[in-house]
Coordinates of C-alpha atoms in Angstrom, one line a residue:
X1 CA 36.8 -52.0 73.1
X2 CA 35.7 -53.3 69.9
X3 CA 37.9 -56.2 68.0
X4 CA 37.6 -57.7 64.8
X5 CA 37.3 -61.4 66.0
X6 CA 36.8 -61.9 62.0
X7 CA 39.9 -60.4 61.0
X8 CA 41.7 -62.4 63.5
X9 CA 40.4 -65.9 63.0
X10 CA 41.2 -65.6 59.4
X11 CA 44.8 -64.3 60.1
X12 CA 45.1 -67.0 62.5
X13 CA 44.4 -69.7 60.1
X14 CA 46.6 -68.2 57.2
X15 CA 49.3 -68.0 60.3
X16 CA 48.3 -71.7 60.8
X17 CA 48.7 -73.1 57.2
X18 CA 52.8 -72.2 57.5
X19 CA 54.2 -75.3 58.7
X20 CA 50.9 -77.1 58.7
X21 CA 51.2 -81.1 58.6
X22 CA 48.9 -83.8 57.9
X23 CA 47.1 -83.9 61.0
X24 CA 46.2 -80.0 61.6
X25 CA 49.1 -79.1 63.8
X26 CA 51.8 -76.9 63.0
X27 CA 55.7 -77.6 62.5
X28 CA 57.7 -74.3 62.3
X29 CA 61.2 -74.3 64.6
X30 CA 63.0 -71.3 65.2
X31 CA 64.6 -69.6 62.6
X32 CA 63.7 -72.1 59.7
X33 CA 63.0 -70.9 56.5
X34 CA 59.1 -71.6 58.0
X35 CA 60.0 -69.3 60.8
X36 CA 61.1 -66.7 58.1
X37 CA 58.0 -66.8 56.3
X38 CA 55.9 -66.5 59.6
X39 CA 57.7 -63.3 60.3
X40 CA 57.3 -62.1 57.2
X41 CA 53.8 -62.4 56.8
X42 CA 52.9 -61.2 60.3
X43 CA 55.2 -58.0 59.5
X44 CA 53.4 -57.7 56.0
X45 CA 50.3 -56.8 58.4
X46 CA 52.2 -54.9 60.2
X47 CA 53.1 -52.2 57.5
X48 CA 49.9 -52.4 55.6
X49 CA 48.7 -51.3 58.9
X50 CA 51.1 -48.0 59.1
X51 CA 52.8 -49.6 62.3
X52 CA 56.5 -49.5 63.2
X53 CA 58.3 -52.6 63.2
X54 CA 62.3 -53.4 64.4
X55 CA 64.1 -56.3 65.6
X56 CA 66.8 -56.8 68.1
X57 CA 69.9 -58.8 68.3
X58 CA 68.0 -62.0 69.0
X59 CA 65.9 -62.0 66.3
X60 CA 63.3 -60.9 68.6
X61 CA 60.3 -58.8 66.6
X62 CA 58.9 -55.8 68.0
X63 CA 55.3 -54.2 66.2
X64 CA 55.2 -50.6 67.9
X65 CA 51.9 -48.5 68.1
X66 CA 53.3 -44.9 68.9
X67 CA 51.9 -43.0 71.9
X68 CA 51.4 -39.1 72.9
X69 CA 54.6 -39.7 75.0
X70 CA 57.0 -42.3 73.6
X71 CA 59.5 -41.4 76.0
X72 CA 57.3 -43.4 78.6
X73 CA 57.2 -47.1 79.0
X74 CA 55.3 -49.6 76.5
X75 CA 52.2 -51.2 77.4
X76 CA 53.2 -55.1 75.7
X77 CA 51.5 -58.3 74.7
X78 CA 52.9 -61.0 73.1
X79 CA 54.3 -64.4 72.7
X80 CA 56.1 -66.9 70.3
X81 CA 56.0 -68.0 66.2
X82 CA 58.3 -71.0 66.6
X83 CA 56.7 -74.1 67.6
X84 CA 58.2 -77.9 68.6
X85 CA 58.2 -80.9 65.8
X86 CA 54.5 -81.5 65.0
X87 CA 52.9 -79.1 67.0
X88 CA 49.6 -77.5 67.6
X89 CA 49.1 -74.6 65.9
X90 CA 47.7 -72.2 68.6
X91 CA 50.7 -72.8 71.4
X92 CA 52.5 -68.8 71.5
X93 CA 51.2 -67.6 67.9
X94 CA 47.9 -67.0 69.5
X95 CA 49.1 -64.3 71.9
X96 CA 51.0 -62.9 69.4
X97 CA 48.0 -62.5 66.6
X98 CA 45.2 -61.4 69.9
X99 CA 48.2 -58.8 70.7
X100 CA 48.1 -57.4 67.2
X101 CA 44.9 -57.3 66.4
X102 CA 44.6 -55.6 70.1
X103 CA 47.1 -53.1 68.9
X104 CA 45.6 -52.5 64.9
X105 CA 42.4 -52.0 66.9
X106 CA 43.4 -49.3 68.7
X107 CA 44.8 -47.6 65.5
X108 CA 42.1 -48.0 63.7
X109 CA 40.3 -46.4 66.5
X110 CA 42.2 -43.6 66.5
X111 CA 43.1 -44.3 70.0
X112 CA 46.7 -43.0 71.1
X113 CA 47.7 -43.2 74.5
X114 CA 49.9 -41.4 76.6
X115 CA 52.7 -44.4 76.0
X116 CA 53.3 -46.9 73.3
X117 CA 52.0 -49.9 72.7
X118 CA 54.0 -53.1 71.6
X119 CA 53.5 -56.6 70.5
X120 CA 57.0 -58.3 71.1
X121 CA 57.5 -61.9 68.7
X122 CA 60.1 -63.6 70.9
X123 CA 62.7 -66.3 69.0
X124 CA 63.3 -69.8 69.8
X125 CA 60.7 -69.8 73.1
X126 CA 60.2 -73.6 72.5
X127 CA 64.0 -74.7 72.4
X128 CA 63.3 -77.4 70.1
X129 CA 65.5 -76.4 68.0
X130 CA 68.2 -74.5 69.3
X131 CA 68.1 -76.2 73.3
X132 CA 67.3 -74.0 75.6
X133 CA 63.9 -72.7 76.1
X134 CA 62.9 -69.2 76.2
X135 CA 66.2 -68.1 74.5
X136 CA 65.0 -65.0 72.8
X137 CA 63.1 -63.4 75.9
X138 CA 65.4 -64.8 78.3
X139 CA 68.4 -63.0 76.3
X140 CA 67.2 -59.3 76.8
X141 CA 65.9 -59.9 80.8
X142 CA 69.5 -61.2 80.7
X143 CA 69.7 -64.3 81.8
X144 CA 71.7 -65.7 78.8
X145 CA 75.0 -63.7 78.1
X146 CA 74.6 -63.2 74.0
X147 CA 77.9 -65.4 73.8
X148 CA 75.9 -68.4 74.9
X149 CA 73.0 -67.5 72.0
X150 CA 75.1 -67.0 69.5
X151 CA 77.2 -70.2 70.1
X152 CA 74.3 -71.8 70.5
X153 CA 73.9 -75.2 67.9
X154 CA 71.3 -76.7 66.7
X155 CA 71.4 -81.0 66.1
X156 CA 73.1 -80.4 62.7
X157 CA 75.5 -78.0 63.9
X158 CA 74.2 -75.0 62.6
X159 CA 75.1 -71.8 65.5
X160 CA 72.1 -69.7 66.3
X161 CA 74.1 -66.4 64.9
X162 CA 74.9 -67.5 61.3
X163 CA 70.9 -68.5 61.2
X164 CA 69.7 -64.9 62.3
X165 CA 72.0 -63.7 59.8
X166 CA 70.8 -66.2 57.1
X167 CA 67.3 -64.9 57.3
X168 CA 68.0 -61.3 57.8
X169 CA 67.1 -61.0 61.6
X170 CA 70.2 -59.9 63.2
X171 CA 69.4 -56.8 64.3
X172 CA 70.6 -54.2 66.6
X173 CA 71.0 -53.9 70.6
X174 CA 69.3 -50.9 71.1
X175 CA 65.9 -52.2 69.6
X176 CA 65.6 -54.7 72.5
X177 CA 63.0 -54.2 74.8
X178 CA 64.4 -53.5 78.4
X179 CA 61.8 -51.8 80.2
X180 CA 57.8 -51.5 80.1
X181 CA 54.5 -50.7 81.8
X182 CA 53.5 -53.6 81.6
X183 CA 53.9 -57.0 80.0
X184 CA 50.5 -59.4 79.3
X185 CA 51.1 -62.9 77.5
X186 CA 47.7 -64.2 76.1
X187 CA 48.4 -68.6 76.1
X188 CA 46.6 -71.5 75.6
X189 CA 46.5 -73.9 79.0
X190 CA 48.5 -76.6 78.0
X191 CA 46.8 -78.4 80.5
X192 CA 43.2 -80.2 81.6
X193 CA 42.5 -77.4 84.3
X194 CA 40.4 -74.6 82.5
X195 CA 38.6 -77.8 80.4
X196 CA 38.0 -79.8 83.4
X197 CA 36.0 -77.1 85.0
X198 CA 34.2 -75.3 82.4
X199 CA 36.3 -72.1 82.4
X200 CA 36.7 -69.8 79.1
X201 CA 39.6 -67.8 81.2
X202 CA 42.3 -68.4 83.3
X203 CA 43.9 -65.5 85.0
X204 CA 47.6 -67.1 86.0
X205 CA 49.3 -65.8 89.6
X206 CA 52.4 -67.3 88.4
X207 CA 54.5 -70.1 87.3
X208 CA 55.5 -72.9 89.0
X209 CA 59.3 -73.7 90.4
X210 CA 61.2 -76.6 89.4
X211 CA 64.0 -78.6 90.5
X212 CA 66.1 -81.4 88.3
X213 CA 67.7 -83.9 89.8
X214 CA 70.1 -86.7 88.3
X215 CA 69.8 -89.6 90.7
X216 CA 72.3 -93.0 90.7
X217 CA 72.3 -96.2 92.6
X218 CA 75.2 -98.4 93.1
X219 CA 75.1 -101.7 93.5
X220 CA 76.7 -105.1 92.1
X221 CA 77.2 -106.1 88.6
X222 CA 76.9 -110.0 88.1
X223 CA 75.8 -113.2 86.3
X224 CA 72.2 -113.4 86.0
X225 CA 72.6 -116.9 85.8
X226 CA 75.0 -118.0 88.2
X227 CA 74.0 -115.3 91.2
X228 CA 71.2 -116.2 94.0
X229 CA 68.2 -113.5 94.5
X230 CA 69.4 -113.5 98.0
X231 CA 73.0 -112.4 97.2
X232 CA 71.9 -109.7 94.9
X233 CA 72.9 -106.1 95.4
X234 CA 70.9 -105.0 92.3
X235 CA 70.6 -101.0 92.0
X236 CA 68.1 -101.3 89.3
X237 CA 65.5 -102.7 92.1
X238 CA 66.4 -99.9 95.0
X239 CA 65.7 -96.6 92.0
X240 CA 62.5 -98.8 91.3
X241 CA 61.5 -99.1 94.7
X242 CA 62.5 -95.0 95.0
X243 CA 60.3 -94.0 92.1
X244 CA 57.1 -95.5 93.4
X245 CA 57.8 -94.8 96.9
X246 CA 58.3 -91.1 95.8
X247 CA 55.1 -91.4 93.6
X248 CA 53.1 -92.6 96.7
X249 CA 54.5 -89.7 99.4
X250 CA 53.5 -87.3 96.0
X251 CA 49.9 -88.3 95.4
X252 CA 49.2 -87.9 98.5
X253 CA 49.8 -84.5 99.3
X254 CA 47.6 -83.3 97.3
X255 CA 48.7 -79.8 97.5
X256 CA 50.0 -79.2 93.8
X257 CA 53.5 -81.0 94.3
X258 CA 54.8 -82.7 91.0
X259 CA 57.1 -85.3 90.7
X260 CA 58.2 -86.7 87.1
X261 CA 60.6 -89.8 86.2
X262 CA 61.6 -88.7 83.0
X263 CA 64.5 -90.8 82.3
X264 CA 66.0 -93.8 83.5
X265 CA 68.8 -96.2 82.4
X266 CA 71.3 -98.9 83.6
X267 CA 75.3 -100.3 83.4
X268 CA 75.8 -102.5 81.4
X269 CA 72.3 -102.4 79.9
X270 CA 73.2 -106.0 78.7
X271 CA 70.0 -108.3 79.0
X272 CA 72.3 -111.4 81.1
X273 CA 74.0 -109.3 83.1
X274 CA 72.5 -108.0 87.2
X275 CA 73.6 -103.7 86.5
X276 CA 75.8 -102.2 88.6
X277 CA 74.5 -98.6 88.3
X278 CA 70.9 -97.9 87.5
X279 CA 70.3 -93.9 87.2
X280 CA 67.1 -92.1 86.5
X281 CA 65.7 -88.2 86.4
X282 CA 63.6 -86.4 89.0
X283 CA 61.6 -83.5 88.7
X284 CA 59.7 -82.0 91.1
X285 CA 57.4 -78.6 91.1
X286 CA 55.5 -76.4 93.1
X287 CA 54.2 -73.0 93.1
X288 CA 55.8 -71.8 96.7
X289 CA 59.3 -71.4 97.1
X290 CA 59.2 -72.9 100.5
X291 CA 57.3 -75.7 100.1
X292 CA 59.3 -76.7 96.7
X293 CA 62.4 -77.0 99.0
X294 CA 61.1 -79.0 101.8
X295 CA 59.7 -81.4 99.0
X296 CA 63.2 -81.4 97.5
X297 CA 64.1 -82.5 101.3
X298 CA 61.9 -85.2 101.4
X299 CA 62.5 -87.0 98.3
X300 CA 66.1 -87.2 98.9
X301 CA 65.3 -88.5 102.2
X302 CA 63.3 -91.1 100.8
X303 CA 65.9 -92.0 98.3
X304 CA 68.9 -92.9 100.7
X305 CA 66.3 -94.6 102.9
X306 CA 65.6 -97.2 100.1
X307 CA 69.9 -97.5 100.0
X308 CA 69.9 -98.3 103.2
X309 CA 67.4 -100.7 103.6
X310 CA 68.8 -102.5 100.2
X311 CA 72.1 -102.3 101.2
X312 CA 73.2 -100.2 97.8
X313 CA 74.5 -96.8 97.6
X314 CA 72.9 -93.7 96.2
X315 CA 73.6 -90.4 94.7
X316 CA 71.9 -87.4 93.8
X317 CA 72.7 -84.6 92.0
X318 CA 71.5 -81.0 91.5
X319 CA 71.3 -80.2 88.0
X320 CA 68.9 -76.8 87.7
X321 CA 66.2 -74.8 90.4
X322 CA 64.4 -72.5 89.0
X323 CA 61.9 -70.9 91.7
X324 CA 58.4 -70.4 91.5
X325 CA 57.6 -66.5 89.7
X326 CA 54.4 -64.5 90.8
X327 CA 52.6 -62.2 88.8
X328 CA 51.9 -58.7 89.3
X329 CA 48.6 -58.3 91.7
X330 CA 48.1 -54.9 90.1
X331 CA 47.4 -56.2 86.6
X332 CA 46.0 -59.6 87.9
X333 CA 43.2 -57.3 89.7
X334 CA 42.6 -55.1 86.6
X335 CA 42.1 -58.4 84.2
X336 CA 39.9 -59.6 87.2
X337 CA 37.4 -56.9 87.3
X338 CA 37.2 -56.3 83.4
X339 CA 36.3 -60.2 83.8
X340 CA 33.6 -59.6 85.8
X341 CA 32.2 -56.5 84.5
X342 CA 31.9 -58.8 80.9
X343 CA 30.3 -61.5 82.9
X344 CA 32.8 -64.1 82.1
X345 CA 33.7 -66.7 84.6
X346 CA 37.4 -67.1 85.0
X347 CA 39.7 -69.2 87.1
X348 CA 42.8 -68.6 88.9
X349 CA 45.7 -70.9 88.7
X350 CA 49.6 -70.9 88.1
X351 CA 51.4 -72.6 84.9
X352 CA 53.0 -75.6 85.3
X353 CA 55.1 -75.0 82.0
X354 CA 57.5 -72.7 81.4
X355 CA 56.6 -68.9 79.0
X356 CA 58.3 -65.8 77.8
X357 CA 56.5 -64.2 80.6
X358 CA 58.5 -66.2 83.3
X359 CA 61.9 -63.9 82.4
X360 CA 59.9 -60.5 81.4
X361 CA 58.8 -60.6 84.9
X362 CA 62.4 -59.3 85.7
X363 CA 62.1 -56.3 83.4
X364 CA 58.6 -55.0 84.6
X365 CA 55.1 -56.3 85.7
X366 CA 53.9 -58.9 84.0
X367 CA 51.0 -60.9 83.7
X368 CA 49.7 -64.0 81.7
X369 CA 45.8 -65.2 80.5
X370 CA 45.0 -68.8 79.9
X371 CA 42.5 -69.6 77.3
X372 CA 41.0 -73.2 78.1
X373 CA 43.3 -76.4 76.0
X374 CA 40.7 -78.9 75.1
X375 CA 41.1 -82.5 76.8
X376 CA 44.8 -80.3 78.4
X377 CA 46.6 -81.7 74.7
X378 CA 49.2 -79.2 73.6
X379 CA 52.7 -80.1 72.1
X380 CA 51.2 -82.0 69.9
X381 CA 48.9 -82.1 66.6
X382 CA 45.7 -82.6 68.4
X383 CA 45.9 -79.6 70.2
X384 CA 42.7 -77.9 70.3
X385 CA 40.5 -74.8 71.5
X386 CA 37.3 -73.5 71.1
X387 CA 37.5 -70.3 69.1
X388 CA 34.6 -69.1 71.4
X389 CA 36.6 -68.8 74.4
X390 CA 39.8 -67.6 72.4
X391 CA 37.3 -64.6 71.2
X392 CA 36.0 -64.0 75.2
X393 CA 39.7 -64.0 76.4
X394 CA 41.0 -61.7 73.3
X395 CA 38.1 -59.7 74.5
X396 CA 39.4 -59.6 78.2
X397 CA 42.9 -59.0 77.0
X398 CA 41.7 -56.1 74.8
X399 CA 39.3 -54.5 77.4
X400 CA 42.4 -55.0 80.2
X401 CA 44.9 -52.9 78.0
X402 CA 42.4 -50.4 77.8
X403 CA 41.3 -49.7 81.4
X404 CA 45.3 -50.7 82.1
X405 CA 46.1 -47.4 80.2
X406 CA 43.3 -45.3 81.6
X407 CA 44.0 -46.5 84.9
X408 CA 47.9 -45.5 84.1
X409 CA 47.3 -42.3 82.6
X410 CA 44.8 -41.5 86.0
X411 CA 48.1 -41.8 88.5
X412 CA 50.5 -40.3 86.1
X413 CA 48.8 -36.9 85.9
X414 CA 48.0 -36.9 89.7

């Protein structure tokens, strides 16, 4: 089908200029007066377009394109407006923008389907500022009771409910999306995959699992002056020796296994004094269930070998799992083929971060596109791609809604 590539560059970069800092990224949080004016503006186009908009309880937007049948199920695309502290500026906005200019296409084409077509805008997706990510599409595939959203505080204290009311987004239940056809997220990598081997699309099979673990040693506090090497119990020494030796048994797997050391601190923390607890953060991921547990397994094994052969004591704890999610192989096979009828190489791989799509997938299929992050930078204000591949995978996204609703509207009248 035919896009205006144009139109949506120059939307895109009026989108970008809201929140835009000194270094061409983009800082707009959730529900900020920055977010407000995003919303606004994306919603202007929306109207001047003569398509319906409404928005839920979450302050989640949805931009409707009305079918022959609007009884059935929407066909949706979309993503996220908010972004974290000195951002990039194509991180979520860009599926949203490639959905609507998918979805003003098809208007302007006079193209009407036998079901709707949406573009959902889903709120606080980052969780920088209201901490929890994905709040606003986790909310409606109900994973987060709305008590916990609305109680929800930011780092001044402000509660996620009087902000939605503040800018005029708390809308009503019954305008949530709870069911659809199917559900296609357009995102930027966020990683050096797609770069690394010359790929303009990446056609995702799903999203890795993850598992967060809070790990302690125990050893002995004492005088770093008056106490021998040889009569040290020191904790701080046995997580060290754990980190690397987990590092090692990680890098060489090879198979895809992550392991990250986010945080790490000691008691007393006192610059004299040998620390009687040293604590740090493990995450691991993988993109199989099965193997993600066995390499949970392993590392714990690894851990309370290093206590026993230091003579100190060790703990872990279990604080979140979260197992891997696989995309629909019905709409990974469509976006396939229209690939390769276009000629454009693509690669498969799963996310390593966390999207919107990972929760949809519980209301319907679902299915995400990667569009190639230059050097893998994202989060920050270098972020970076080439507007020729976001046109080639806009293109894919827009030529896989289409045969998606021919190839719909084929089974439904058999």
């Amino acid at each position: 089908m035919q896009l205006n590539h144009k139109r949506l560059s120059k939307r895109f970069n009026k989108m970008a200029s809201i929140g835009a800092t000194d270094k061409g990224g983009v800082e707009r949080l959730a529900l900020t007066d920055l977010d407000k004016e995003a919303r606004t503006l994306l919603l202007g186009w929306a109207h001047n377009s003569g398509l319906q908009t409404r928005f839920d309880d979450f302050g989640n937007i949805y931009i409707r394109l009305e079918g022959q049948d609007n009884t059935r199920k929407p066909i949706v695309m979309g993503s996220h407006l908010d972004t974290v502290p000195k951002g990039g500026k194509y991180d979520g906005v860009l599926g949203v923008l490639a959905g609507f200019e998918i979805l003003e296409s098809f208007n302007e084409l006079s193209i009407k389907p036998d079901f709707p077509i949406e573009v959902a805008v889903f709120t606080n997706e980052e969780g920088a500022r209201f901490p929890t990510p994905m709040l606003g599409s986790g909310a409606i595939a109900g994973i987060f009771t709305k008590k916990h959203v609305y109680e929800m505080k930011d780092d001044d204290g402000i509660r996620f409910d009087s902000e939605l009311e503040r800018l005029g987004y708390k809308g009503e239940k019954n305008n949530r999306l709870s069911e659809f056809e199917a559900f296609i997220e357009l995102h930027i990598e966020q990683g050096p995959i797609l770069d690394e081997l010359q790929k303009p699309l990446g056609i995702v099979k799903g999203i890795q699992g993850l598992s967060w673990h809070h790990i302690q040693f125990f050893g002995e506090s004492d005088h770093a002056g008056t106490t021998p090497l040889q009569h040290r119990k020191d904790p701080l020494l046995s997580a060290s020796k754990s980190i690397q030796r987990i590092w090692e048994w990680a890098s060489n797997l090879n198979d895809g296994t992550l392991v990250t050391f986010g945080k790490i601190s000691v008691q007393p923390n006192t610059i004299n004094v040998i620390p009687g607890i040293a604590s740090f953060s493990l995450d691991i991921r993988h993109p199989e269930k099965s193997t993600l547990l066995r390499r949970i397994d392993t590392a714990k094994t690894l851990i309370r070998e290093v206590a026993l052969e230091d003579d100190t004591q060790s703990l872990c704890e279990d604080l979140s799992f979260m197992p891997p999610i696989s995309f629909d192989p019905f709409l990974t096979d469509v976006f396939k083929k229209c690939s390769e009828d276009k000629g454009i190489s693509y690669h498969e791989l799963h996310s390593g971060a966390g999207h919107d799509a990972m929760y949809l997938n519980k209301l319907g299929p679902t299915l995400m596109l990667f569009t190639p992050s230059l050097l893998g930078k994202s989060h920050c204000e270098e972020e970076e791609t080439n507007w020729s591949d976001i046109e080639m995978a806009v293109q894919i996204l827009g030529d896989g809604v289409f045969e998606l609703i021919n190839k719909k509207q084929a089974l439904n009248s058999k």
